[in-house]
Each structure stands twice: as structure tokens, then as C-alpha cells.
């Protein structure tokens, strides 16, 4: 009997030891990409997006920071290239050294572009009519004015960004100050937990008056953007300082 118990104990110890040696990796764990792999992934994502002529974009990577270089034929394509790079997992920072060089057929006078921008804003359901002014100089569109919510000025930029002849957009539209609820920090925290539960615990929210500052480290640019959007959606917020770092 004593021999049988001894053999059983040895078997159990062996089983536990082998299990300890073969612990599977945690689900969702990430590994750091090499710069060469990250470069390849960004180039592949640029080629995958049909709105981008990937042959016009150069990609440089150093320590996880991606630099895009080259010349594109529209501002919409430039924005698409930025978004494509941000979608790639492992990108810790992004430098955009792309410029827009319009072809002859895409060139418009500043007057034509201003009229087109005014029309686009007036026809957009999410942009309040008469609240945003347009100025165009050399193909660069500047928006100014005051709106009630950040999403309204965001959609204003979207409305003019893809117009033919635009080489850049400067958004000087401000958000009208409102009374900030006393529980605004908790509201933002709840929104983060709904939209990015995995990252919510890593994000520090600091509310000073009508300004929200986000601090911490998250895993992707998409999560960074989601956190910023959640903060902007809170009532009474006129400024969001996004200090979130993207890392693995």
C-alpha cells in the first residue's frame, strides 16, 4: 500500500511539473515587431487600400515610428494613407511627410473651391448651417466658427476634405463652452469601458474645467482614437488633450 501511494505521489508531481513547463501564452498577448516586419506590414496595408496609389508612398521605420514620404495627387489620398498606417498593429508613432501635387485636371481656383466647400457644408446633415466660415488660399481650406459639439466640426472637415482641388484643411472651429456636469469624469470612464474595455483600466482621465486630459499606454491607434472620441462626446467638454502612448 505504501509503495502504491509513493508511486502515485511521484506521478502527480511529474504531471504538475510537465504542466508547468507547457503553460500556453496568455490569449491576446502581443510581441514587438521588428522595424523590417512593421515596414512590410505598412506597405502591404497601403497596397490593400484601393484609395491609395501605394507606389507614390515611401515607408521608413525606426524604433516603431513610421514615416510616410512622397507625393500624392489629392488630399483625400494623403488622409487615407495616414489612416492606413495607423491601422497597422505595432505602429508606435507616425510622421507624415507627404505633400499633395494636383494634376492639371484637378486644379481649381480658390473661388471655385470656396463655393464647393460652402455647398458641401450646407448639404451635410451633421454640420449646423451658418455656423462655419470657409476661407481658401492656394488650395488650402481654413474652417472657422463655433459649434456645440466636436462631432460637428469633425464632420465639417470630412465634408471638404475630399473635394477636388483641396491640398489641405486647417480646422479652426471651436466648441462652444457649456456647463460641465460634476460627474463628467465618471461618464467618460463608463464610455471607455463600453467601447474599449480592455484598455479602460490603463487610461487615466483628468478633468480640469472643460478640458479632459487622457494619459496612459494603449495597444493601438484605433483604441487611442476611440478613447479620444469618448472624451469628446461628454457634455461640456471644449478641449481634449490626448497624451495616450501607443505601445505593445
Short mmCIF file of N, CA and C in Angstrom, two decimals, residues 158-221:
data_model
loop_
_atom_site.label_atom_id
_atom_site.label_comp_id
_atom_site.label_asym_id
_atom_site.label_seq_id
_atom_site.Cartn_x
_atom_site.Cartn_y
_atom_site.Cartn_z
N UNK A 158 -14.57 66.51 -42.76
CA UNK A 158 -14.82 65.41 -43.69
C UNK A 158 -15.55 65.90 -44.94
N UNK A 159 -16.43 66.88 -44.77
CA UNK A 159 -17.22 67.37 -45.89
C UNK A 159 -16.37 68.04 -46.95
N UNK A 160 -15.28 68.70 -46.55
CA UNK A 160 -14.46 69.44 -47.51
C UNK A 160 -13.17 68.71 -47.88
N UNK A 161 -12.79 67.74 -47.07
CA UNK A 161 -11.50 67.06 -47.26
C UNK A 161 -11.39 66.36 -48.61
N UNK A 162 -12.49 65.82 -49.10
CA UNK A 162 -12.44 65.01 -50.31
C UNK A 162 -12.83 65.77 -51.57
N UNK A 163 -12.95 67.09 -51.46
CA UNK A 163 -13.27 67.89 -52.64
C UNK A 163 -12.06 67.96 -53.57
N UNK A 164 -12.33 67.90 -54.85
CA UNK A 164 -11.27 68.03 -55.85
C UNK A 164 -10.63 69.41 -55.77
N UNK A 165 -9.31 69.46 -55.73
CA UNK A 165 -8.59 70.73 -55.68
C UNK A 165 -8.08 71.11 -54.31
N UNK A 166 -8.53 70.40 -53.25
CA UNK A 166 -8.07 70.69 -51.89
C UNK A 166 -6.68 70.09 -51.68
N UNK A 167 -5.76 70.88 -51.13
CA UNK A 167 -4.43 70.35 -50.82
C UNK A 167 -4.21 70.24 -49.31
N UNK A 168 -5.13 70.81 -48.52
CA UNK A 168 -5.02 70.71 -47.07
C UNK A 168 -6.20 71.37 -46.40
N UNK A 169 -6.45 71.00 -45.14
CA UNK A 169 -7.56 71.58 -44.38
C UNK A 169 -7.06 71.98 -43.00
N UNK A 170 -7.33 73.22 -42.62
CA UNK A 170 -7.00 73.71 -41.29
C UNK A 170 -8.30 73.92 -40.53
N UNK A 171 -8.45 73.23 -39.43
CA UNK A 171 -9.70 73.28 -38.67
C UNK A 171 -9.56 74.20 -37.47
N UNK A 172 -10.05 75.42 -37.60
CA UNK A 172 -10.02 76.39 -36.51
C UNK A 172 -11.39 76.57 -35.85
N UNK A 173 -12.28 75.62 -36.08
CA UNK A 173 -13.62 75.68 -35.48
C UNK A 173 -13.50 75.31 -34.00
N UNK A 174 -14.13 76.09 -33.14
CA UNK A 174 -14.10 75.83 -31.70
C UNK A 174 -15.43 75.25 -31.23
N UNK A 175 -15.38 74.61 -30.06
CA UNK A 175 -16.59 74.05 -29.46
C UNK A 175 -17.11 75.03 -28.42
N UNK A 176 -18.38 75.38 -28.51
CA UNK A 176 -18.99 76.35 -27.61
C UNK A 176 -18.99 75.85 -26.17
N UNK A 177 -18.50 76.65 -25.23
CA UNK A 177 -18.49 76.23 -23.82
C UNK A 177 -19.90 75.98 -23.30
N UNK A 178 -20.03 74.90 -22.53
CA UNK A 178 -21.29 74.57 -21.88
C UNK A 178 -21.00 74.23 -20.42
N UNK A 179 -22.05 74.10 -19.64
CA UNK A 179 -21.87 73.70 -18.25
C UNK A 179 -21.38 72.26 -18.20
N UNK A 180 -20.26 72.04 -17.50
CA UNK A 180 -19.69 70.69 -17.39
C UNK A 180 -20.30 69.98 -16.19
N UNK A 181 -20.95 68.83 -16.38
CA UNK A 181 -21.54 68.10 -15.25
C UNK A 181 -20.47 67.69 -14.24
N UNK A 182 -20.85 67.61 -12.97
CA UNK A 182 -19.90 67.25 -11.92
C UNK A 182 -19.39 65.82 -12.06
N UNK A 183 -20.19 64.96 -12.68
CA UNK A 183 -19.80 63.56 -12.82
C UNK A 183 -19.24 63.25 -14.20
N UNK A 184 -18.69 64.27 -14.90
CA UNK A 184 -18.25 64.07 -16.27
C UNK A 184 -17.13 63.04 -16.35
N UNK A 185 -16.25 62.99 -15.36
CA UNK A 185 -15.16 62.02 -15.39
C UNK A 185 -15.71 60.60 -15.37
N UNK A 186 -16.70 60.35 -14.51
CA UNK A 186 -17.29 59.02 -14.43
C UNK A 186 -18.03 58.67 -15.72
N UNK A 187 -18.65 59.65 -16.34
CA UNK A 187 -19.34 59.40 -17.61
C UNK A 187 -18.35 58.97 -18.69
N UNK A 188 -17.20 59.65 -18.73
CA UNK A 188 -16.19 59.29 -19.71
C UNK A 188 -15.63 57.90 -19.42
N UNK A 189 -15.39 57.61 -18.12
CA UNK A 189 -14.89 56.29 -17.74
C UNK A 189 -15.86 55.20 -18.16
N UNK A 190 -17.14 55.43 -17.97
CA UNK A 190 -18.16 54.44 -18.35
C UNK A 190 -18.17 54.24 -19.86
N UNK A 191 -18.02 55.33 -20.61
CA UNK A 191 -18.00 55.23 -22.07
C UNK A 191 -16.78 54.42 -22.52
N UNK A 192 -15.63 54.65 -21.89
CA UNK A 192 -14.42 53.90 -22.24
C UNK A 192 -14.61 52.41 -21.96
N UNK A 193 -15.24 52.09 -20.86
CA UNK A 193 -15.47 50.69 -20.53
C UNK A 193 -16.42 50.03 -21.51
N UNK A 194 -17.37 50.79 -22.05
CA UNK A 194 -18.28 50.23 -23.05
C UNK A 194 -17.59 50.02 -24.39
N UNK A 195 -16.71 50.97 -24.77
CA UNK A 195 -16.15 50.97 -26.12
C UNK A 195 -14.78 50.31 -26.21
N UNK A 196 -14.00 50.37 -25.15
CA UNK A 196 -12.64 49.82 -25.19
C UNK A 196 -12.31 49.24 -23.82
N UNK A 197 -13.08 48.22 -23.43
CA UNK A 197 -13.00 47.67 -22.09
C UNK A 197 -11.58 47.22 -21.73
N UNK A 198 -10.88 46.61 -22.70
CA UNK A 198 -9.54 46.09 -22.42
C UNK A 198 -8.58 47.20 -22.01
N UNK A 199 -8.76 48.40 -22.61
CA UNK A 199 -7.82 49.50 -22.37
C UNK A 199 -8.27 50.45 -21.27
N UNK A 200 -9.54 50.38 -20.89
CA UNK A 200 -10.09 51.39 -19.97
C UNK A 200 -9.29 51.47 -18.68
N UNK A 201 -8.86 50.32 -18.16
CA UNK A 201 -8.15 50.32 -16.88
C UNK A 201 -6.76 50.94 -16.99
N UNK A 202 -6.24 51.09 -18.21
CA UNK A 202 -4.91 51.66 -18.41
C UNK A 202 -4.94 53.15 -18.70
N UNK A 203 -6.13 53.73 -18.74
CA UNK A 203 -6.27 55.13 -19.11
C UNK A 203 -6.62 55.98 -17.90
N UNK A 204 -5.81 57.00 -17.67
CA UNK A 204 -6.07 57.95 -16.60
C UNK A 204 -6.80 59.15 -17.18
N UNK A 205 -7.89 59.54 -16.54
CA UNK A 205 -8.71 60.66 -17.01
C UNK A 205 -8.58 61.82 -16.02
N UNK A 206 -8.13 62.97 -16.52
CA UNK A 206 -8.01 64.16 -15.68
C UNK A 206 -8.92 65.24 -16.26
N UNK A 207 -9.85 65.72 -15.47
CA UNK A 207 -10.78 66.76 -15.91
C UNK A 207 -10.47 68.05 -15.18
N UNK A 208 -10.15 69.09 -15.95
CA UNK A 208 -9.89 70.42 -15.39
C UNK A 208 -10.81 71.41 -16.09
N UNK A 209 -11.85 71.82 -15.40
CA UNK A 209 -12.84 72.68 -16.04
C UNK A 209 -13.51 71.95 -17.19
N UNK A 210 -13.36 72.51 -18.41
CA UNK A 210 -13.97 71.87 -19.59
C UNK A 210 -12.93 71.14 -20.43
N UNK A 211 -11.74 70.91 -19.86
CA UNK A 211 -10.66 70.23 -20.59
C UNK A 211 -10.43 68.84 -20.00
N UNK A 212 -10.34 67.85 -20.88
CA UNK A 212 -10.05 66.47 -20.47
C UNK A 212 -8.66 66.11 -20.96
N UNK A 213 -7.84 65.55 -20.07
CA UNK A 213 -6.53 65.04 -20.45
C UNK A 213 -6.51 63.53 -20.26
N UNK A 214 -6.11 62.81 -21.30
CA UNK A 214 -6.02 61.35 -21.26
C UNK A 214 -4.56 60.95 -21.17
N UNK A 215 -4.24 60.08 -20.21
CA UNK A 215 -2.86 59.63 -20.01
C UNK A 215 -2.83 58.10 -19.93
N UNK A 216 -1.66 57.53 -20.25
CA UNK A 216 -1.51 56.09 -20.14
C UNK A 216 -0.97 55.49 -21.43
N UNK A 217 -0.99 54.18 -21.49
CA UNK A 217 -0.49 53.47 -22.67
C UNK A 217 -1.52 52.47 -23.15
N UNK A 218 -1.78 52.49 -24.46
CA UNK A 218 -2.74 51.56 -25.05
C UNK A 218 -2.06 50.81 -26.20
N UNK A 219 -2.79 49.88 -26.83
CA UNK A 219 -2.15 48.96 -27.77
C UNK A 219 -2.23 49.39 -29.23
N UNK A 220 -3.15 50.28 -29.58
CA UNK A 220 -3.30 50.61 -31.00
C UNK A 220 -3.81 52.02 -31.18
N UNK A 221 -3.62 52.53 -32.41
CA UNK A 221 -4.12 53.86 -32.75
C UNK A 221 -5.65 53.88 -32.75
#
